[in-house]
PDB file of C-alpha atoms in Angstrom:
ATOM      1  CA  MET A 657      12.897  33.966 -32.181  1.00  0.00           C
ATOM      2  CA  SER A 658      12.450  36.646 -34.809  1.00  0.00           C
ATOM      3  CA  ARG A 659      13.822  34.282 -37.411  1.00  0.00           C
ATOM      4  CA  LEU A 660      11.234  31.714 -36.316  1.00  0.00           C
ATOM      5  CA  GLY A 661       8.456  34.186 -37.041  1.00  0.00           C
ATOM      6  CA  LEU A 662       7.595  34.977 -33.408  1.00  0.00           C
ATOM      7  CA  THR A 663       6.800  38.586 -32.526  1.00  0.00           C
ATOM      8  CA  ILE A 664       8.290  39.678 -29.175  1.00  0.00           C
ATOM      9  CA  LEU A 665       6.777  42.523 -27.178  1.00  0.00           C
ATOM     10  CA  GLU A 666       9.237  42.523 -24.283  1.00  0.00           C
ATOM     11  CA  ARG A 667      12.546  40.776 -23.685  1.00  0.00           C
ATOM     12  CA  GLN A 668      14.066  40.389 -20.233  1.00  0.00           C
ATOM     13  CA  LEU A 669      17.778  39.669 -20.468  1.00  0.00           C
ATOM     14  CA  PRO A 670      19.663  37.654 -17.826  1.00  0.00           C
ATOM     15  CA  ARG A 671      21.019  39.569 -14.855  1.00  0.00           C
ATOM     16  CA  GLY A 672      24.710  38.995 -14.194  1.00  0.00           C
ATOM     17  CA  THR A 673      25.447  35.290 -14.297  1.00  0.00           C
ATOM     18  CA  ALA A 674      21.786  34.210 -14.249  1.00  0.00           C
ATOM     19  CA  GLN A 675      20.987  31.996 -17.212  1.00  0.00           C
ATOM     20  CA  SER A 676      17.306  32.717 -17.752  1.00  0.00           C
ATOM     21  CA  ALA A 677      15.191  34.885 -20.028  1.00  0.00           C
ATOM     22  CA  LYS A 678      11.565  36.016 -20.156  1.00  0.00           C
ATOM     23  CA  ILE A 679       9.639  36.549 -23.391  1.00  0.00           C
ATOM     24  CA  ASP A 680       6.294  38.389 -23.573  1.00  0.00           C
ATOM     25  CA  MET A 681       4.403  37.328 -26.706  1.00  0.00           C
ATOM     26  CA  THR A 682       1.721  39.247 -28.580  1.00  0.00           C
ATOM     27  CA  PRO A 683      -1.934  38.776 -27.534  1.00  0.00           C
ATOM     28  CA  ASP A 684      -2.564  36.578 -30.583  1.00  0.00           C
ATOM     29  CA  GLN A 685       0.272  34.259 -29.533  1.00  0.00           C
ATOM     30  CA  ARG A 686      -0.655  33.847 -25.847  1.00  0.00           C
ATOM     31  CA  ALA A 687      -2.991  30.885 -26.287  1.00  0.00           C
ATOM     32  CA  GLU A 688      -1.771  27.717 -24.577  1.00  0.00           C
ATOM     33  CA  TRP A 689      -1.197  25.812 -27.827  1.00  0.00           C
ATOM     34  CA  CYS A 690       0.707  28.770 -29.306  1.00  0.00           C
ATOM     35  CA  GLN A 691       3.051  28.828 -26.341  1.00  0.00           C
ATOM     36  CA  GLN A 692       3.729  25.122 -26.579  1.00  0.00           C
ATOM     37  CA  VAL A 693       4.437  25.420 -30.312  1.00  0.00           C
ATOM     38  CA  ALA A 694       6.774  28.352 -29.666  1.00  0.00           C
ATOM     39  CA  ILE A 695       8.680  26.381 -27.018  1.00  0.00           C
ATOM     40  CA  LYS A 696       9.038  23.447 -29.427  1.00  0.00           C
ATOM     41  CA  LEU A 697      10.307  25.715 -32.218  1.00  0.00           C
ATOM     42  CA  ILE A 698      12.870  27.323 -29.938  1.00  0.00           C
ATOM     43  CA  GLU A 699      14.076  23.954 -28.654  1.00  0.00           C
ATOM     44  CA  ASP A 700      14.547  22.725 -32.208  1.00  0.00           C
ATOM     45  CA  ALA A 701      16.339  25.920 -33.239  1.00  0.00           C
ATOM     46  CA  ILE A 702      18.854  26.300 -30.410  1.00  0.00           C
ATOM     47  CA  GLY A 703      18.779  22.910 -28.703  1.00  0.00           C
ATOM     48  CA  ASP A 704      22.090  21.862 -30.260  1.00  0.00           C
ATOM     49  CA  LYS A 705      23.889  24.970 -28.906  1.00  0.00           C
ATOM     50  CA  TYR A 706      22.287  25.436 -25.498  1.00  0.00           C
ATOM     51  CA  GLU A 707      20.991  23.206 -22.734  1.00  0.00           C
ATOM     52  CA  LEU A 708      17.366  24.076 -21.979  1.00  0.00           C
ATOM     53  CA  ARG A 709      16.948  22.950 -18.377  1.00  0.00           C
ATOM     54  CA  SER A 710      13.369  24.137 -17.905  1.00  0.00           C
ATOM     55  CA  THR A 711      10.656  26.163 -19.598  1.00  0.00           C
ATOM     56  CA  GLU A 712       7.513  27.638 -18.060  1.00  0.00           C
ATOM     57  CA  SER A 713       4.397  29.034 -19.677  1.00  0.00           C
ATOM     58  CA  VAL A 714       1.135  30.254 -18.172  1.00  0.00           C
ATOM     59  CA  GLY A 715      -1.948  30.884 -20.283  1.00  0.00           C
ATOM     60  CA  PRO A 716      -3.853  34.152 -19.866  1.00  0.00           C
ATOM     61  CA  LYS A 717      -6.924  32.490 -18.380  1.00  0.00           C
ATOM     62  CA  ILE A 718      -4.983  30.515 -15.789  1.00  0.00           C
ATOM     63  CA  GLY A 719      -2.805  33.509 -14.980  1.00  0.00           C
ATOM     64  CA  GLU A 720      -5.871  35.705 -14.476  1.00  0.00           C
ATOM     65  CA  GLU A 721      -7.488  33.129 -12.190  1.00  0.00           C
ATOM     66  CA  LEU A 722      -4.320  32.743 -10.114  1.00  0.00           C
ATOM     67  CA  MET A 723      -3.877  36.499  -9.730  1.00  0.00           C
ATOM     68  CA  HIS A 724      -7.560  37.016  -8.873  1.00  0.00           C
ATOM     69  CA  GLY A 725      -7.444  34.287  -6.235  1.00  0.00           C
ATOM     70  CA  GLY A 726      -4.179  35.624  -4.848  1.00  0.00           C
ATOM     71  CA  ILE A 727      -5.567  39.151  -4.466  1.00  0.00           C
ATOM     72  CA  LEU A 728      -8.662  37.847  -2.678  1.00  0.00           C
ATOM     73  CA  ALA A 729      -6.451  35.780  -0.368  1.00  0.00           C
ATOM     74  CA  ALA A 730      -4.327  38.847   0.409  1.00  0.00           C
ATOM     75  CA  LEU A 731      -7.378  40.975   1.241  1.00  0.00           C
ATOM     76  CA  ALA A 732      -8.880  38.215   3.394  1.00  0.00           C
ATOM     77  CA  THR A 733      -5.609  37.773   5.263  1.00  0.00           C
ATOM     78  CA  MET A 734      -5.266  41.479   6.024  1.00  0.00           C
ATOM     79  CA  ALA A 735      -8.901  41.643   7.154  1.00  0.00           C
ATOM     80  CA  ALA A 736      -8.361  38.690   9.514  1.00  0.00           C
ATOM     81  CA  ILE A 737      -5.235  40.318  10.971  1.00  0.00           C
ATOM     82  CA  VAL A 738      -7.088  43.570  11.637  1.00  0.00           C
ATOM     83  CA  LEU A 739     -10.002  41.747  13.267  1.00  0.00           C
ATOM     84  CA  TYR A 740      -7.608  39.916  15.566  1.00  0.00           C
ATOM     85  CA  VAL A 741      -5.905  43.144  16.653  1.00  0.00           C
ATOM     86  CA  TRP A 742      -9.319  44.768  17.121  1.00  0.00           C
ATOM     87  CA  PHE A 743     -10.472  41.870  19.302  1.00  0.00           C
ATOM     88  CA  ARG A 744      -7.196  41.578  21.216  1.00  0.00           C
ATOM     89  CA  TYR A 745      -6.860  45.288  22.020  1.00  0.00           C
ATOM     90  CA  GLU A 746      -9.170  48.258  21.420  1.00  0.00           C
ATOM     91  CA  TRP A 747     -10.739  49.346  18.152  1.00  0.00           C
ATOM     92  CA  GLN A 748      -8.254  52.211  17.876  1.00  0.00           C
ATOM     93  CA  PHE A 749      -5.400  49.710  17.789  1.00  0.00           C
ATOM     94  CA  GLY A 750      -7.111  47.766  14.999  1.00  0.00           C
ATOM     95  CA  VAL A 751      -7.683  50.843  12.865  1.00  0.00           C
ATOM     96  CA  GLY A 752      -4.136  52.083  13.471  1.00  0.00           C
ATOM     97  CA  ALA A 753      -2.719  48.706  12.467  1.00  0.00           C
ATOM     98  CA  LEU A 754      -4.896  48.656   9.330  1.00  0.00           C
ATOM     99  CA  ILE A 755      -3.735  52.119   8.226  1.00  0.00           C
ATOM    100  CA  ALA A 756      -0.090  51.259   8.779  1.00  0.00           C
ATOM    101  CA  MET A 757      -0.401  47.878   7.059  1.00  0.00           C
ATOM    102  CA  LEU A 758      -2.116  49.406   4.023  1.00  0.00           C
ATOM    103  CA  HIS A 759       0.647  52.000   3.917  1.00  0.00           C
ATOM    104  CA  ASP A 760       3.265  49.231   3.816  1.00  0.00           C
ATOM    105  CA  VAL A 761       1.548  47.161   1.126  1.00  0.00           C
ATOM    106  CA  ILE A 762       0.563  50.080  -1.124  1.00  0.00           C
ATOM    107  CA  SER A 763       4.027  51.628  -0.945  1.00  0.00           C
ATOM    108  CA  THR A 764       5.483  48.234  -1.893  1.00  0.00           C
ATOM    109  CA  LEU A 765       3.209  48.111  -4.932  1.00  0.00           C
ATOM    110  CA  GLY A 766       4.458  51.597  -5.774  1.00  0.00           C
ATOM    111  CA  ILE A 767       8.013  50.250  -5.885  1.00  0.00           C
ATOM    112  CA  PHE A 768       6.943  47.776  -8.579  1.00  0.00           C
ATOM    113  CA  VAL A 769       5.370  50.588 -10.597  1.00  0.00           C
ATOM    114  CA  ILE A 770       8.303  53.002 -10.263  1.00  0.00           C
ATOM    115  CA  PHE A 771      11.003  50.468 -11.190  1.00  0.00           C
ATOM    116  CA  GLN A 772       8.806  48.541 -13.670  1.00  0.00           C
ATOM    117  CA  LEU A 773       9.291  45.224 -11.876  1.00  0.00           C
ATOM    118  CA  ASP A 774       7.371  42.115 -12.811  1.00  0.00           C
ATOM    119  CA  PHE A 775       4.375  41.702 -10.477  1.00  0.00           C
ATOM    120  CA  ASN A 776       3.506  38.021 -10.280  1.00  0.00           C
ATOM    121  CA  LEU A 777       2.327  35.542  -7.670  1.00  0.00           C
ATOM    122  CA  THR A 778       5.760  35.588  -6.060  1.00  0.00           C
ATOM    123  CA  ALA A 779       5.461  39.345  -5.564  1.00  0.00           C
ATOM    124  CA  LEU A 780       1.964  38.860  -4.158  1.00  0.00           C
ATOM    125  CA  ALA A 781       3.389  36.373  -1.664  1.00  0.00           C
ATOM    126  CA  ALA A 782       5.934  39.024  -0.704  1.00  0.00           C
ATOM    127  CA  ALA A 783       3.114  41.508  -0.041  1.00  0.00           C
ATOM    128  CA  LEU A 784       1.472  38.988   2.300  1.00  0.00           C
ATOM    129  CA  THR A 785       4.785  38.358   4.036  1.00  0.00           C
ATOM    130  CA  ILE A 786       5.282  42.095   4.493  1.00  0.00           C
ATOM    131  CA  ALA A 787       1.820  42.406   6.019  1.00  0.00           C
ATOM    132  CA  GLY A 788       2.612  39.622   8.497  1.00  0.00           C
ATOM    133  CA  TYR A 789       6.018  41.040   9.369  1.00  0.00           C
ATOM    134  CA  SER A 790       4.609  44.529   9.757  1.00  0.00           C
ATOM    135  CA  ILE A 791       1.754  43.538  12.044  1.00  0.00           C
ATOM    136  CA  ASN A 792       4.100  41.469  14.219  1.00  0.00           C
ATOM    137  CA  ASP A 793       6.250  44.527  14.889  1.00  0.00           C
ATOM    138  CA  LYS A 794       3.207  46.657  15.640  1.00  0.00           C
ATOM    139  CA  VAL A 795       1.770  44.107  18.075  1.00  0.00           C
ATOM    140  CA  VAL A 796       5.033  44.211  20.059  1.00  0.00           C
ATOM    141  CA  ILE A 797       4.765  47.982  20.395  1.00  0.00           C
ATOM    142  CA  PHE A 798       1.038  47.821  21.158  1.00  0.00           C
ATOM    143  CA  ASP A 799       1.720  45.345  23.958  1.00  0.00           C
ATOM    144  CA  ARG A 800       4.229  47.741  25.476  1.00  0.00           C
ATOM    145  CA  VAL A 801       1.732  50.599  25.150  1.00  0.00           C
ATOM    146  CA  ARG A 802      -0.939  48.616  26.975  1.00  0.00           C
ATOM    147  CA  GLU A 803       1.457  47.647  29.771  1.00  0.00           C
ATOM    148  CA  ASN A 804       2.509  51.251  30.260  1.00  0.00           C
ATOM    149  CA  MET A 805      -1.116  52.376  30.274  1.00  0.00           C
ATOM    150  CA  ARG A 806      -1.610  50.261  33.378  1.00  0.00           C
ATOM    151  CA  ARG A 807       1.690  51.236  34.953  1.00  0.00           C
ATOM    152  CA  TYR A 808       1.712  55.010  34.436  1.00  0.00           C
ATOM    153  CA  LYS A 809      -1.772  56.235  35.214  1.00  0.00           C
ATOM    154  CA  LYS A 810      -1.051  59.979  35.162  1.00  0.00           C
ATOM    155  CA  VAL A 811       1.117  60.158  32.036  1.00  0.00           C
ATOM    156  CA  GLY A 812      -0.380  61.784  28.933  1.00  0.00           C
ATOM    157  CA  LEU A 813      -1.019  59.723  25.822  1.00  0.00           C
ATOM    158  CA  VAL A 814       1.729  61.277  23.677  1.00  0.00           C
ATOM    159  CA  GLU A 815       4.342  60.863  26.424  1.00  0.00           C
ATOM    160  CA  LEU A 816       3.164  57.318  27.054  1.00  0.00           C
ATOM    161  CA  LEU A 817       3.459  56.376  23.378  1.00  0.00           C
ATOM    162  CA  ASN A 818       6.904  57.968  23.171  1.00  0.00           C
ATOM    163  CA  LEU A 819       8.034  55.984  26.223  1.00  0.00           C
ATOM    164  CA  SER A 820       6.645  52.727  24.816  1.00  0.00           C
ATOM    165  CA  ILE A 821       8.317  53.219  21.422  1.00  0.00           C
ATOM    166  CA  ASN A 822      11.680  53.970  23.021  1.00  0.00           C
ATOM    167  CA  GLU A 823      11.453  50.883  25.223  1.00  0.00           C
ATOM    168  CA  ALA A 824      10.800  48.655  22.200  1.00  0.00           C
ATOM    169  CA  LEU A 825      13.130  50.528  19.833  1.00  0.00           C
ATOM    170  CA  ALA A 826      16.205  48.360  20.414  1.00  0.00           C
ATOM    171  CA  ARG A 827      14.249  45.173  19.714  1.00  0.00           C
ATOM    172  CA  THR A 828      12.652  46.706  16.612  1.00  0.00           C
ATOM    173  CA  LEU A 829      15.952  47.885  15.112  1.00  0.00           C
ATOM    174  CA  MET A 830      17.805  44.630  15.816  1.00  0.00           C
ATOM    175  CA  THR A 831      15.035  42.526  14.296  1.00  0.00           C
ATOM    176  CA  ALA A 832      14.742  44.778  11.232  1.00  0.00           C
ATOM    177  CA  SER A 833      18.523  44.824  10.712  1.00  0.00           C
ATOM    178  CA  THR A 834      18.752  41.036  10.860  1.00  0.00           C
ATOM    179  CA  VAL A 835      15.930  40.547   8.372  1.00  0.00           C
ATOM    180  CA  PHE A 836      17.345  43.287   6.122  1.00  0.00           C
ATOM    181  CA  VAL A 837      20.736  41.551   5.861  1.00  0.00           C
ATOM    182  CA  ALA A 838      19.100  38.199   5.082  1.00  0.00           C
ATOM    183  CA  VAL A 839      16.857  39.688   2.376  1.00  0.00           C
ATOM    184  CA  LEU A 840      19.766  41.673   0.918  1.00  0.00           C
ATOM    185  CA  ALA A 841      21.569  38.371   0.376  1.00  0.00           C
ATOM    186  CA  LEU A 842      18.536  37.130  -1.567  1.00  0.00           C
ATOM    187  CA  VAL A 843      18.551  40.244  -3.748  1.00  0.00           C
ATOM    188  CA  LEU A 844      22.228  39.846  -4.595  1.00  0.00           C
ATOM    189  CA  PHE A 845      22.540  36.088  -4.973  1.00  0.00           C
ATOM    190  CA  ALA A 846      19.101  34.422  -5.328  1.00  0.00           C
ATOM    191  CA  GLY A 847      18.752  35.097  -9.044  1.00  0.00           C
ATOM    192  CA  PRO A 848      15.785  36.234 -11.158  1.00  0.00           C
ATOM    193  CA  ALA A 849      13.394  33.589  -9.822  1.00  0.00           C
ATOM    194  CA  LEU A 850      13.197  35.369  -6.447  1.00  0.00           C
ATOM    195  CA  TYR A 851      14.139  38.857  -7.584  1.00  0.00           C
ATOM    196  CA  SER A 852      10.637  40.344  -7.297  1.00  0.00           C
ATOM    197  CA  PHE A 853      10.095  38.708  -3.923  1.00  0.00           C
ATOM    198  CA  SER A 854      13.467  39.890  -2.612  1.00  0.00           C
ATOM    199  CA  ILE A 855      13.058  43.507  -3.732  1.00  0.00           C
ATOM    200  CA  ALA A 856       9.572  43.681  -2.223  1.00  0.00           C
ATOM    201  CA  MET A 857      10.769  42.206   1.069  1.00  0.00           C
ATOM    202  CA  LEU A 858      13.776  44.531   1.208  1.00  0.00           C
ATOM    203  CA  TRP A 859      11.546  47.572   0.890  1.00  0.00           C
ATOM    204  CA  GLY A 860       8.917  46.048   3.212  1.00  0.00           C
ATOM    205  CA  VAL A 861      11.397  45.651   6.053  1.00  0.00           C
ATOM    206  CA  VAL A 862      12.331  49.336   5.872  1.00  0.00           C
ATOM    207  CA  VAL A 863       8.836  50.730   5.480  1.00  0.00           C
ATOM    208  CA  GLY A 864       7.362  48.286   8.014  1.00  0.00           C
ATOM    209  CA  THR A 865       9.766  49.495  10.680  1.00  0.00           C
ATOM    210  CA  TYR A 866       9.003  53.111   9.815  1.00  0.00           C
ATOM    211  CA  SER A 867       5.233  52.648   9.938  1.00  0.00           C
ATOM    212  CA  SER A 868       5.367  50.837  13.281  1.00  0.00           C
ATOM    213  CA  ILE A 869       6.924  53.886  14.910  1.00  0.00           C
ATOM    214  CA  TRP A 870       5.483  56.890  13.077  1.00  0.00           C
ATOM    215  CA  ILE A 871       2.146  55.745  11.627  1.00  0.00           C
ATOM    216  CA  ALA A 872       0.554  53.050  13.787  1.00  0.00           C
ATOM    217  CA  CYS A 873       1.162  54.850  17.094  1.00  0.00           C
ATOM    218  CA  ALA A 874       0.430  58.273  15.626  1.00  0.00           C
ATOM    219  CA  GLY A 875      -2.963  56.945  14.575  1.00  0.00           C
ATOM    220  CA  LEU A 876      -3.781  56.265  18.226  1.00  0.00           C
ATOM    221  CA  VAL A 877      -3.306  59.966  18.964  1.00  0.00           C
ATOM    222  CA  TYR A 878      -5.555  61.107  16.112  1.00  0.00           C
ATOM    223  CA  MET A 879      -8.246  58.613  17.159  1.00  0.00           C
ATOM    224  CA  LYS A 880      -8.042  59.935  20.719  1.00  0.00           C
ATOM    225  CA  LEU A 881      -7.182  56.712  22.519  1.00  0.00           C
ATOM    226  CA  ARG A 882      -7.460  57.483  26.223  1.00  0.00           C
ATOM    227  CA  PRO A 883      -5.566  55.348  28.751  1.00  0.00           C
ATOM    228  CA  GLU A 884      -8.323  55.939  31.304  1.00  0.00           C
ATOM    229  CA  GLN A 885     -10.827  54.127  29.082  1.00  0.00           C
ATOM    230  CA  LEU A 886      -8.800  50.918  29.021  1.00  0.00           C
ATOM    231  CA  ARG A 887      -8.006  51.079  32.732  1.00  0.00           C
ATOM    232  CA  HIS A 888     -11.655  51.580  33.664  1.00  0.00           C
ATOM    233  CA  GLU A 889     -12.733  48.640  31.512  1.00  0.00           C
ATOM    234  CA  LYS A 890     -10.128  46.384  33.144  1.00  0.00           C
ATOM    235  CA  VAL A 891     -11.210  47.504  36.625  1.00  0.00           C
ATOM    236  CA  GLU A 892     -14.873  46.879  35.829  1.00  0.00           C
ATOM    237  CA  LYS A 893     -14.109  43.380  34.507  1.00  0.00           C
ATOM    238  CA  ALA A 894     -12.053  42.601  37.619  1.00  0.00           C
ATOM    239  CA  GLU A 895     -14.833  43.844  39.902  1.00  0.00           C
ATOM    240  CA  LYS A 896     -17.423  41.739  38.079  1.00  0.00           C
ATOM    241  CA  ALA A 897     -15.173  38.688  38.310  1.00  0.00           C
ATOM    242  CA  ASN A 898     -14.650  39.193  42.061  1.00  0.00           C
ATOM    243  CA  ALA A 899     -18.364  39.721  42.628  1.00  0.00           C
TER     244      ALA A 899
END
């Protein structure tokens, strides 16, 4: 490409046996017509030695619009999840789930910064998948907490949360281990097309399991969730229904 007169800012070499490469062009060369000309020049230069199976190019305007729309979709999805948990349980559960979910997503973004991974729409999809996986695990534990709040009326909140976590711990670890093995296979064998997605999911499984146990439930303690409050509300609703 240097011989063709193209200036390269960054070059991503193939990993292992993967036959793909990424080229980051200078700002002056990122216009759509410049990219198409560059692809044509490269095809003419190396087409007789290599088989070019596919080429992809995204202009800066289209890329910016896609990323902007993806970020808005991610924020809207997380807001809808929190509202559902808030409506389904108590407001403390919704806030605890929001804090834990933000912890999972932000720490995943930190992985991309630390290891200088390419953050694209595939990685954004991974962040949404992590949010969904994380909230699913937290809802399972929250359900167990609510059941135990009705069953053990004289148990303190910390003891009740500890009991609920231990009861759901086997399910949480088995589910996380299964997903971890599946995602690890993607990291090792899926190739560069899914590399960002796989790395994000691998980290998300670990941190999502951690936050379900030590962040989401701990938030209920700091927000002073009282089992008596939920029990009284259920009793009042039952009395009104019977009346």
